[in-house]
Amino acid sequence: MSDNKIIKAIQDKGKTIEAEMSFFEHLEALRWHLIRAAISVVVFAIVAFFNFDFIFNTIIMGPFRGDFWTYRMLCKLGDGMCITKINGDIINTEMAGQFMLQINQSLLIGMILSIPYILWELWRFIKPALLEKERKAASGFVFYASLLFVVGILFGYYIIAPESISFLAAYTISPTIHNQFMISSYVSMVATITLILGIVFELPMIIYILASLGILTGTFMKKTRRYSVVILLIIGAIISPSPDFLTTMISTIPLFALYEVGIVVASMVEKRRAARHDEIMND
């Protein structure tokens, strides 16, 4: 009996060591995925740093110029919506302000440009743990997640950011107060809006993941649609600081569309899970 116990203890210890080795192997693999992702951010940040003159004057400061694409399109829609000048001046009050601005924004741009590669590294890490059917079902993860993020960034940059900037720059409580905006405040606002929209537009992908894990279903989303509408309206109002209903709806309509796409995605996953369950039961 004692010999059997010793043998069993050795076997259990061997399994434990094997499990520990497997864990550390996965940890080592994750470390290299993270290192490669970080390198991609640094490479893009360096490229952005040495091309910052174009990036700053053309892209970052774009929504603060009266000839920005969005404002020109509004002028074509009617004189009442036309914006030709943004009231206020951009200033810097810190000695190292402009230098730190260039570094910080270069890193941020590097991170944004690296998102597709970071998602690809994430996919490479989780792919070995998936079954063949799961791999096929999630084969377009990197493409669709990157596409939704880019669309969200563009929507925030061309629609929400210009609306917010034009409204806040024109808002005044007294003609004796002259608007002078810190460059850090302006850049932070543009970056925050665009990044938030980029993340919000990932809603269908988040729903897909939750539905695949069995946490969320299309049936549940349909039943709670009325409550979701209220939540999405609140999110739209937070994203856009302009108080008028039209601007809030411009911010919210894409969120409604993303939610409806999410319902379709969750319903498809739900049907696939049900079919897989039926196959198992029949077997």
PDB file of C-alpha atoms in Angstrom:
ATOM      1  CA  MET A   1       0.000   0.000   0.000  1.00  0.00           C
ATOM      2  CA  SER A   2       2.813   2.319   0.925  1.00  0.00           C
ATOM      3  CA  ASP A   3       4.482   1.665  -2.448  1.00  0.00           C
ATOM      4  CA  ASN A   4       1.232   2.547  -4.262  1.00  0.00           C
ATOM      5  CA  LYS A   5       0.946   5.753  -2.266  1.00  0.00           C
ATOM      6  CA  ILE A   6       4.515   6.722  -3.143  1.00  0.00           C
ATOM      7  CA  ILE A   7       3.910   6.007  -6.838  1.00  0.00           C
ATOM      8  CA  LYS A   8       0.673   8.019  -6.783  1.00  0.00           C
ATOM      9  CA  ALA A   9       2.430  10.900  -4.999  1.00  0.00           C
ATOM     10  CA  ILE A  10       5.187  10.900  -7.635  1.00  0.00           C
ATOM     11  CA  GLN A  11       2.582  10.878 -10.427  1.00  0.00           C
ATOM     12  CA  ASP A  12       0.670  13.751  -8.821  1.00  0.00           C
ATOM     13  CA  LYS A  13       3.903  15.678  -8.386  1.00  0.00           C
ATOM     14  CA  GLY A  14       4.766  15.057 -12.031  1.00  0.00           C
ATOM     15  CA  LYS A  15       1.385  16.419 -13.119  1.00  0.00           C
ATOM     16  CA  THR A  16       1.861  19.469 -10.913  1.00  0.00           C
ATOM     17  CA  ILE A  17       5.321  20.152 -12.363  1.00  0.00           C
ATOM     18  CA  GLU A  18       3.931  19.702 -15.892  1.00  0.00           C
ATOM     19  CA  ALA A  19       1.088  22.120 -15.170  1.00  0.00           C
ATOM     20  CA  GLU A  20       3.542  24.647 -13.714  1.00  0.00           C
ATOM     21  CA  MET A  21       5.799  24.331 -16.759  1.00  0.00           C
ATOM     22  CA  SER A  22       2.795  24.819 -19.047  1.00  0.00           C
ATOM     23  CA  PHE A  23       1.788  27.942 -17.103  1.00  0.00           C
ATOM     24  CA  PHE A  24       5.279  29.438 -17.307  1.00  0.00           C
ATOM     25  CA  GLU A  25       5.466  28.574 -21.021  1.00  0.00           C
ATOM     26  CA  HIS A  26       2.226  30.489 -21.606  1.00  0.00           C
ATOM     27  CA  LEU A  27       3.542  33.337 -19.476  1.00  0.00           C
ATOM     28  CA  GLU A  28       6.745  33.434 -21.524  1.00  0.00           C
ATOM     29  CA  ALA A  29       4.733  33.429 -24.772  1.00  0.00           C
ATOM     30  CA  LEU A  30       2.552  36.281 -23.471  1.00  0.00           C
ATOM     31  CA  ARG A  31       5.665  38.249 -22.514  1.00  0.00           C
ATOM     32  CA  TRP A  32       7.037  38.074 -26.061  1.00  0.00           C
ATOM     33  CA  HIS A  33       3.664  39.052 -27.544  1.00  0.00           C
ATOM     34  CA  LEU A  34       3.626  42.092 -25.244  1.00  0.00           C
ATOM     35  CA  ILE A  35       7.245  42.951 -26.107  1.00  0.00           C
ATOM     36  CA  ARG A  36       6.532  42.842 -29.852  1.00  0.00           C
ATOM     37  CA  ALA A  37       3.393  44.961 -29.348  1.00  0.00           C
ATOM     38  CA  ALA A  38       5.395  47.516 -27.334  1.00  0.00           C
ATOM     39  CA  ILE A  39       8.098  47.619 -30.016  1.00  0.00           C
ATOM     40  CA  SER A  40       5.463  48.387 -32.658  1.00  0.00           C
ATOM     41  CA  VAL A  41       4.173  51.295 -30.542  1.00  0.00           C
ATOM     42  CA  VAL A  42       7.708  52.679 -30.151  1.00  0.00           C
ATOM     43  CA  VAL A  43       8.462  52.348 -33.889  1.00  0.00           C
ATOM     44  CA  PHE A  44       5.280  54.190 -34.904  1.00  0.00           C
ATOM     45  CA  ALA A  45       5.886  56.783 -32.165  1.00  0.00           C
ATOM     46  CA  ILE A  46       9.378  57.491 -33.536  1.00  0.00           C
ATOM     47  CA  VAL A  47       7.957  57.883 -37.045  1.00  0.00           C
ATOM     48  CA  ALA A  48       5.305  60.254 -35.686  1.00  0.00           C
ATOM     49  CA  PHE A  49       7.902  62.244 -33.708  1.00  0.00           C
ATOM     50  CA  PHE A  50      10.007  62.978 -36.791  1.00  0.00           C
ATOM     51  CA  ASN A  51       6.919  63.881 -38.838  1.00  0.00           C
ATOM     52  CA  PHE A  52       5.250  65.864 -36.088  1.00  0.00           C
ATOM     53  CA  ASP A  53       5.152  69.148 -37.998  1.00  0.00           C
ATOM     54  CA  PHE A  54       2.708  67.678 -40.525  1.00  0.00           C
ATOM     55  CA  ILE A  55       0.808  65.706 -37.872  1.00  0.00           C
ATOM     56  CA  PHE A  56       0.350  68.711 -35.588  1.00  0.00           C
ATOM     57  CA  ASN A  57      -0.544  71.366 -38.145  1.00  0.00           C
ATOM     58  CA  THR A  58      -2.656  69.184 -40.440  1.00  0.00           C
ATOM     59  CA  ILE A  59      -4.253  66.569 -38.168  1.00  0.00           C
ATOM     60  CA  ILE A  60      -4.203  67.703 -34.536  1.00  0.00           C
ATOM     61  CA  MET A  61      -4.989  71.367 -35.247  1.00  0.00           C
ATOM     62  CA  GLY A  62      -7.358  70.537 -38.113  1.00  0.00           C
ATOM     63  CA  PRO A  63     -10.619  70.858 -36.107  1.00  0.00           C
ATOM     64  CA  PHE A  64      -9.490  74.280 -34.833  1.00  0.00           C
ATOM     65  CA  ARG A  65      -9.249  75.745 -38.332  1.00  0.00           C
ATOM     66  CA  GLY A  66     -12.218  77.279 -40.099  1.00  0.00           C
ATOM     67  CA  ASP A  67     -11.366  75.504 -43.362  1.00  0.00           C
ATOM     68  CA  PHE A  68     -11.611  72.044 -41.771  1.00  0.00           C
ATOM     69  CA  TRP A  69     -13.501  69.482 -43.892  1.00  0.00           C
ATOM     70  CA  THR A  70     -16.411  69.192 -41.443  1.00  0.00           C
ATOM     71  CA  TYR A  71     -16.993  72.948 -41.325  1.00  0.00           C
ATOM     72  CA  ARG A  72     -16.892  73.205 -45.123  1.00  0.00           C
ATOM     73  CA  MET A  73     -19.505  70.453 -45.385  1.00  0.00           C
ATOM     74  CA  LEU A  74     -21.726  72.264 -42.846  1.00  0.00           C
ATOM     75  CA  CYS A  75     -21.461  75.456 -44.916  1.00  0.00           C
ATOM     76  CA  LYS A  76     -22.739  73.533 -47.940  1.00  0.00           C
ATOM     77  CA  LEU A  77     -25.769  72.394 -45.939  1.00  0.00           C
ATOM     78  CA  GLY A  78     -26.840  75.977 -45.220  1.00  0.00           C
ATOM     79  CA  ASP A  79     -25.728  79.393 -43.944  1.00  0.00           C
ATOM     80  CA  GLY A  80     -27.286  78.708 -40.539  1.00  0.00           C
ATOM     81  CA  MET A  81     -24.894  75.808 -39.963  1.00  0.00           C
ATOM     82  CA  CYS A  82     -21.833  77.397 -41.552  1.00  0.00           C
ATOM     83  CA  ILE A  83     -18.671  77.733 -39.439  1.00  0.00           C
ATOM     84  CA  THR A  84     -15.773  79.695 -40.884  1.00  0.00           C
ATOM     85  CA  LYS A  85     -13.782  80.608 -37.767  1.00  0.00           C
ATOM     86  CA  ILE A  86     -13.149  79.183 -34.316  1.00  0.00           C
ATOM     87  CA  ASN A  87     -13.182  81.846 -31.613  1.00  0.00           C
ATOM     88  CA  GLY A  88     -10.170  81.817 -29.303  1.00  0.00           C
ATOM     89  CA  ASP A  89      -6.425  81.335 -29.288  1.00  0.00           C
ATOM     90  CA  ILE A  90      -4.270  78.339 -28.462  1.00  0.00           C
ATOM     91  CA  ILE A  91      -1.507  79.120 -25.944  1.00  0.00           C
ATOM     92  CA  ASN A  92       1.259  77.366 -24.035  1.00  0.00           C
ATOM     93  CA  THR A  93       2.272  78.485 -20.537  1.00  0.00           C
ATOM     94  CA  GLU A  94       4.857  75.838 -19.608  1.00  0.00           C
ATOM     95  CA  MET A  95       8.556  75.976 -20.476  1.00  0.00           C
ATOM     96  CA  ALA A  96       8.707  72.344 -21.605  1.00  0.00           C
ATOM     97  CA  GLY A  97       5.064  72.279 -22.703  1.00  0.00           C
ATOM     98  CA  GLN A  98       5.589  72.017 -26.452  1.00  0.00           C
ATOM     99  CA  PHE A  99       8.402  69.484 -26.161  1.00  0.00           C
ATOM    100  CA  MET A 100       6.351  67.229 -23.860  1.00  0.00           C
ATOM    101  CA  LEU A 101       3.359  67.698 -26.146  1.00  0.00           C
ATOM    102  CA  GLN A 102       5.359  66.334 -29.074  1.00  0.00           C
ATOM    103  CA  ILE A 103       6.539  63.313 -27.065  1.00  0.00           C
ATOM    104  CA  ASN A 104       3.139  62.494 -25.545  1.00  0.00           C
ATOM    105  CA  GLN A 105       1.225  62.875 -28.784  1.00  0.00           C
ATOM    106  CA  SER A 106       3.814  60.862 -30.713  1.00  0.00           C
ATOM    107  CA  LEU A 107       3.345  58.007 -28.221  1.00  0.00           C
ATOM    108  CA  LEU A 108      -0.441  58.290 -28.479  1.00  0.00           C
ATOM    109  CA  ILE A 109      -0.334  58.244 -32.273  1.00  0.00           C
ATOM    110  CA  GLY A 110       2.075  55.305 -32.120  1.00  0.00           C
ATOM    111  CA  MET A 111      -0.401  53.414 -29.948  1.00  0.00           C
ATOM    112  CA  ILE A 112      -3.348  54.183 -32.257  1.00  0.00           C
ATOM    113  CA  LEU A 113      -1.437  53.116 -35.371  1.00  0.00           C
ATOM    114  CA  SER A 114      -0.316  49.935 -33.604  1.00  0.00           C
ATOM    115  CA  ILE A 115      -3.833  48.812 -32.657  1.00  0.00           C
ATOM    116  CA  PRO A 116      -4.213  46.389 -35.622  1.00  0.00           C
ATOM    117  CA  TYR A 117      -0.835  44.805 -34.868  1.00  0.00           C
ATOM    118  CA  ILE A 118      -1.601  44.629 -31.124  1.00  0.00           C
ATOM    119  CA  LEU A 119      -4.902  42.881 -31.901  1.00  0.00           C
ATOM    120  CA  TRP A 120      -3.042  40.483 -34.196  1.00  0.00           C
ATOM    121  CA  GLU A 121      -0.582  39.630 -31.403  1.00  0.00           C
ATOM    122  CA  LEU A 122      -3.525  39.092 -29.055  1.00  0.00           C
ATOM    123  CA  TRP A 123      -5.123  36.782 -31.606  1.00  0.00           C
ATOM    124  CA  ARG A 124      -1.885  34.812 -31.993  1.00  0.00           C
ATOM    125  CA  PHE A 125      -1.759  34.324 -28.202  1.00  0.00           C
ATOM    126  CA  ILE A 126      -5.329  33.054 -27.738  1.00  0.00           C
ATOM    127  CA  LYS A 127      -5.591  31.112 -31.024  1.00  0.00           C
ATOM    128  CA  PRO A 128      -3.793  27.921 -29.817  1.00  0.00           C
ATOM    129  CA  ALA A 129      -6.301  27.589 -26.946  1.00  0.00           C
ATOM    130  CA  LEU A 130      -9.315  27.598 -29.283  1.00  0.00           C
ATOM    131  CA  LEU A 131     -10.997  24.634 -30.921  1.00  0.00           C
ATOM    132  CA  GLU A 132     -11.000  24.372 -34.718  1.00  0.00           C
ATOM    133  CA  LYS A 133     -14.623  25.541 -34.962  1.00  0.00           C
ATOM    134  CA  GLU A 134     -13.917  28.450 -32.623  1.00  0.00           C
ATOM    135  CA  ARG A 135     -10.902  29.475 -34.707  1.00  0.00           C
ATOM    136  CA  LYS A 136     -12.993  29.546 -37.872  1.00  0.00           C
ATOM    137  CA  ALA A 137     -15.767  31.501 -36.153  1.00  0.00           C
ATOM    138  CA  ALA A 138     -13.301  34.116 -34.862  1.00  0.00           C
ATOM    139  CA  SER A 139     -11.025  34.184 -37.920  1.00  0.00           C
ATOM    140  CA  GLY A 140     -12.034  37.754 -38.825  1.00  0.00           C
ATOM    141  CA  PHE A 141     -11.517  39.113 -35.300  1.00  0.00           C
ATOM    142  CA  VAL A 142      -8.443  41.244 -36.089  1.00  0.00           C
ATOM    143  CA  PHE A 143      -9.892  42.689 -39.295  1.00  0.00           C
ATOM    144  CA  TYR A 144     -13.321  43.597 -37.909  1.00  0.00           C
ATOM    145  CA  ALA A 145     -11.985  44.886 -34.580  1.00  0.00           C
ATOM    146  CA  SER A 146      -9.439  47.085 -36.402  1.00  0.00           C
ATOM    147  CA  LEU A 147     -12.057  48.293 -38.885  1.00  0.00           C
ATOM    148  CA  LEU A 148     -14.528  49.245 -36.138  1.00  0.00           C
ATOM    149  CA  PHE A 149     -11.791  51.042 -34.192  1.00  0.00           C
ATOM    150  CA  VAL A 150     -10.712  53.058 -37.245  1.00  0.00           C
ATOM    151  CA  VAL A 151     -14.328  53.967 -38.103  1.00  0.00           C
ATOM    152  CA  GLY A 152     -14.866  55.088 -34.500  1.00  0.00           C
ATOM    153  CA  ILE A 153     -11.703  57.205 -34.576  1.00  0.00           C
ATOM    154  CA  LEU A 154     -12.757  58.863 -37.847  1.00  0.00           C
ATOM    155  CA  PHE A 155     -16.301  59.482 -36.569  1.00  0.00           C
ATOM    156  CA  GLY A 156     -14.955  61.096 -33.408  1.00  0.00           C
ATOM    157  CA  TYR A 157     -12.383  63.164 -35.300  1.00  0.00           C
ATOM    158  CA  TYR A 158     -14.571  64.402 -38.157  1.00  0.00           C
ATOM    159  CA  ILE A 159     -17.985  64.639 -36.472  1.00  0.00           C
ATOM    160  CA  ILE A 160     -17.957  64.827 -32.680  1.00  0.00           C
ATOM    161  CA  ALA A 161     -14.654  66.675 -32.054  1.00  0.00           C
ATOM    162  CA  PRO A 162     -15.410  69.581 -34.467  1.00  0.00           C
ATOM    163  CA  GLU A 163     -18.937  69.948 -33.043  1.00  0.00           C
ATOM    164  CA  SER A 164     -17.605  70.023 -29.502  1.00  0.00           C
ATOM    165  CA  ILE A 165     -14.778  72.458 -30.298  1.00  0.00           C
ATOM    166  CA  SER A 166     -16.966  74.893 -32.266  1.00  0.00           C
ATOM    167  CA  PHE A 167     -19.654  74.884 -29.561  1.00  0.00           C
ATOM    168  CA  LEU A 168     -17.315  75.343 -26.590  1.00  0.00           C
ATOM    169  CA  ALA A 169     -15.153  77.948 -28.374  1.00  0.00           C
ATOM    170  CA  ALA A 170     -18.244  79.994 -29.268  1.00  0.00           C
ATOM    171  CA  TYR A 171     -19.851  79.668 -25.837  1.00  0.00           C
ATOM    172  CA  THR A 172     -19.455  82.832 -23.767  1.00  0.00           C
ATOM    173  CA  ILE A 173     -21.099  84.330 -20.707  1.00  0.00           C
ATOM    174  CA  SER A 174     -19.647  87.810 -21.177  1.00  0.00           C
ATOM    175  CA  PRO A 175     -18.008  89.736 -24.051  1.00  0.00           C
ATOM    176  CA  THR A 176     -15.321  90.889 -21.603  1.00  0.00           C
ATOM    177  CA  ILE A 177     -13.980  87.316 -21.335  1.00  0.00           C
ATOM    178  CA  HIS A 178     -11.608  86.310 -24.121  1.00  0.00           C
ATOM    179  CA  ASN A 179     -11.089  82.638 -24.828  1.00  0.00           C
ATOM    180  CA  GLN A 180      -7.509  81.423 -24.639  1.00  0.00           C
ATOM    181  CA  PHE A 181      -7.161  77.662 -24.539  1.00  0.00           C
ATOM    182  CA  MET A 182      -4.192  75.751 -23.200  1.00  0.00           C
ATOM    183  CA  ILE A 183      -2.748  73.534 -25.922  1.00  0.00           C
ATOM    184  CA  SER A 184      -2.809  70.619 -23.480  1.00  0.00           C
ATOM    185  CA  SER A 185      -6.543  71.173 -22.859  1.00  0.00           C
ATOM    186  CA  TYR A 186      -7.342  71.280 -26.574  1.00  0.00           C
ATOM    187  CA  VAL A 187      -5.230  68.231 -27.464  1.00  0.00           C
ATOM    188  CA  SER A 188      -6.608  66.282 -24.503  1.00  0.00           C
ATOM    189  CA  MET A 189     -10.163  66.973 -25.652  1.00  0.00           C
ATOM    190  CA  VAL A 190      -9.540  65.868 -29.251  1.00  0.00           C
ATOM    191  CA  ALA A 191      -7.646  62.758 -28.135  1.00  0.00           C
ATOM    192  CA  THR A 192     -10.241  61.790 -25.529  1.00  0.00           C
ATOM    193  CA  ILE A 193     -13.184  62.126 -27.910  1.00  0.00           C
ATOM    194  CA  THR A 194     -11.539  60.179 -30.726  1.00  0.00           C
ATOM    195  CA  LEU A 195     -10.250  57.398 -28.462  1.00  0.00           C
ATOM    196  CA  ILE A 196     -13.586  57.037 -26.649  1.00  0.00           C
ATOM    197  CA  LEU A 197     -15.407  56.722 -29.973  1.00  0.00           C
ATOM    198  CA  GLY A 198     -12.816  54.225 -31.196  1.00  0.00           C
ATOM    199  CA  ILE A 199     -13.448  52.079 -28.112  1.00  0.00           C
ATOM    200  CA  VAL A 200     -17.241  52.542 -28.204  1.00  0.00           C
ATOM    201  CA  PHE A 201     -17.336  51.360 -31.816  1.00  0.00           C
ATOM    202  CA  GLU A 202     -15.892  48.041 -30.604  1.00  0.00           C
ATOM    203  CA  LEU A 203     -19.329  47.309 -29.092  1.00  0.00           C
ATOM    204  CA  PRO A 204     -20.239  44.565 -31.636  1.00  0.00           C
ATOM    205  CA  MET A 205     -16.925  42.792 -30.957  1.00  0.00           C
ATOM    206  CA  ILE A 206     -17.449  43.023 -27.188  1.00  0.00           C
ATOM    207  CA  ILE A 207     -20.962  41.631 -27.628  1.00  0.00           C
ATOM    208  CA  TYR A 208     -19.579  38.814 -29.777  1.00  0.00           C
ATOM    209  CA  ILE A 209     -17.075  37.840 -27.077  1.00  0.00           C
ATOM    210  CA  LEU A 210     -19.701  37.969 -24.306  1.00  0.00           C
ATOM    211  CA  ALA A 211     -22.143  35.959 -26.433  1.00  0.00           C
ATOM    212  CA  SER A 212     -19.464  33.363 -27.213  1.00  0.00           C
ATOM    213  CA  LEU A 213     -18.840  32.991 -23.472  1.00  0.00           C
ATOM    214  CA  GLY A 214     -22.571  32.538 -22.873  1.00  0.00           C
ATOM    215  CA  ILE A 215     -22.806  35.729 -20.780  1.00  0.00           C
ATOM    216  CA  LEU A 216     -25.014  37.625 -23.257  1.00  0.00           C
ATOM    217  CA  THR A 217     -27.702  36.509 -25.713  1.00  0.00           C
ATOM    218  CA  GLY A 218     -29.575  38.137 -28.563  1.00  0.00           C
ATOM    219  CA  THR A 219     -32.864  37.339 -26.830  1.00  0.00           C
ATOM    220  CA  PHE A 220     -31.800  39.224 -23.705  1.00  0.00           C
ATOM    221  CA  MET A 221     -30.624  42.219 -25.748  1.00  0.00           C
ATOM    222  CA  LYS A 222     -33.968  42.387 -27.570  1.00  0.00           C
ATOM    223  CA  LYS A 223     -35.897  42.288 -24.284  1.00  0.00           C
ATOM    224  CA  THR A 224     -33.786  45.080 -22.770  1.00  0.00           C
ATOM    225  CA  ARG A 225     -33.713  47.272 -25.903  1.00  0.00           C
ATOM    226  CA  ARG A 226     -35.873  50.004 -24.340  1.00  0.00           C
ATOM    227  CA  TYR A 227     -33.491  50.368 -21.399  1.00  0.00           C
ATOM    228  CA  SER A 228     -30.484  50.288 -23.716  1.00  0.00           C
ATOM    229  CA  VAL A 229     -31.935  53.210 -25.698  1.00  0.00           C
ATOM    230  CA  VAL A 230     -31.939  55.363 -22.555  1.00  0.00           C
ATOM    231  CA  ILE A 231     -28.372  54.343 -21.684  1.00  0.00           C
ATOM    232  CA  LEU A 232     -27.172  55.048 -25.230  1.00  0.00           C
ATOM    233  CA  LEU A 233     -28.846  58.485 -25.167  1.00  0.00           C
ATOM    234  CA  ILE A 234     -26.998  59.295 -21.948  1.00  0.00           C
ATOM    235  CA  ILE A 235     -23.692  58.126 -23.458  1.00  0.00           C
ATOM    236  CA  GLY A 236     -24.370  60.210 -26.590  1.00  0.00           C
ATOM    237  CA  ALA A 237     -25.086  63.289 -24.463  1.00  0.00           C
ATOM    238  CA  ILE A 238     -21.854  62.757 -22.509  1.00  0.00           C
ATOM    239  CA  ILE A 239     -19.772  62.341 -25.676  1.00  0.00           C
ATOM    240  CA  SER A 240     -21.158  65.520 -27.243  1.00  0.00           C
ATOM    241  CA  PRO A 241     -21.128  68.590 -24.929  1.00  0.00           C
ATOM    242  CA  SER A 242     -23.522  70.535 -27.173  1.00  0.00           C
ATOM    243  CA  PRO A 243     -26.946  70.713 -25.456  1.00  0.00           C
ATOM    244  CA  ASP A 244     -29.147  70.731 -28.566  1.00  0.00           C
ATOM    245  CA  PHE A 245     -31.101  67.596 -29.425  1.00  0.00           C
ATOM    246  CA  LEU A 246     -29.836  67.379 -33.021  1.00  0.00           C
ATOM    247  CA  THR A 247     -26.179  67.171 -31.977  1.00  0.00           C
ATOM    248  CA  THR A 248     -26.993  64.585 -29.314  1.00  0.00           C
ATOM    249  CA  MET A 249     -28.811  62.453 -31.885  1.00  0.00           C
ATOM    250  CA  ILE A 250     -25.877  62.707 -34.309  1.00  0.00           C
ATOM    251  CA  SER A 251     -23.733  61.230 -31.538  1.00  0.00           C
ATOM    252  CA  THR A 252     -26.304  58.618 -30.532  1.00  0.00           C
ATOM    253  CA  ILE A 253     -27.573  57.243 -33.880  1.00  0.00           C
ATOM    254  CA  PRO A 254     -24.306  55.343 -34.585  1.00  0.00           C
ATOM    255  CA  LEU A 255     -24.552  53.847 -31.083  1.00  0.00           C
ATOM    256  CA  PHE A 256     -28.087  52.623 -31.855  1.00  0.00           C
ATOM    257  CA  ALA A 257     -26.817  51.107 -35.107  1.00  0.00           C
ATOM    258  CA  LEU A 258     -23.934  49.374 -33.294  1.00  0.00           C
ATOM    259  CA  TYR A 259     -26.348  47.978 -30.706  1.00  0.00           C
ATOM    260  CA  GLU A 260     -28.601  46.581 -33.430  1.00  0.00           C
ATOM    261  CA  VAL A 261     -25.576  45.020 -35.146  1.00  0.00           C
ATOM    262  CA  GLY A 262     -24.674  43.563 -31.756  1.00  0.00           C
ATOM    263  CA  ILE A 263     -28.136  41.970 -31.478  1.00  0.00           C
ATOM    264  CA  VAL A 264     -27.661  40.296 -34.860  1.00  0.00           C
ATOM    265  CA  VAL A 265     -24.188  39.074 -33.854  1.00  0.00           C
ATOM    266  CA  ALA A 266     -25.385  37.776 -30.469  1.00  0.00           C
ATOM    267  CA  SER A 267     -28.362  36.018 -32.113  1.00  0.00           C
ATOM    268  CA  MET A 268     -26.050  34.286 -34.606  1.00  0.00           C
ATOM    269  CA  VAL A 269     -23.772  33.105 -31.793  1.00  0.00           C
ATOM    270  CA  GLU A 270     -26.808  31.976 -29.793  1.00  0.00           C
ATOM    271  CA  LYS A 271     -28.107  29.882 -32.697  1.00  0.00           C
ATOM    272  CA  ARG A 272     -24.659  28.370 -33.245  1.00  0.00           C
ATOM    273  CA  ARG A 273     -24.367  27.451 -29.568  1.00  0.00           C
ATOM    274  CA  ALA A 274     -27.842  25.896 -29.649  1.00  0.00           C
ATOM    275  CA  ALA A 275     -26.976  23.854 -32.765  1.00  0.00           C
ATOM    276  CA  ARG A 276     -23.747  22.668 -31.128  1.00  0.00           C
ATOM    277  CA  HIS A 277     -25.669  21.670 -28.011  1.00  0.00           C
ATOM    278  CA  ASP A 278     -28.160  19.682 -30.121  1.00  0.00           C
ATOM    279  CA  GLU A 279     -25.282  17.882 -31.857  1.00  0.00           C
ATOM    280  CA  ILE A 280     -23.804  16.870 -28.504  1.00  0.00           C
ATOM    281  CA  MET A 281     -27.160  15.670 -27.188  1.00  0.00           C
ATOM    282  CA  ASN A 282     -27.823  13.624 -30.357  1.00  0.00           C
ATOM    283  CA  ASP A 283     -24.394  12.019 -30.145  1.00  0.00           C
TER     284      ASP A 283
END
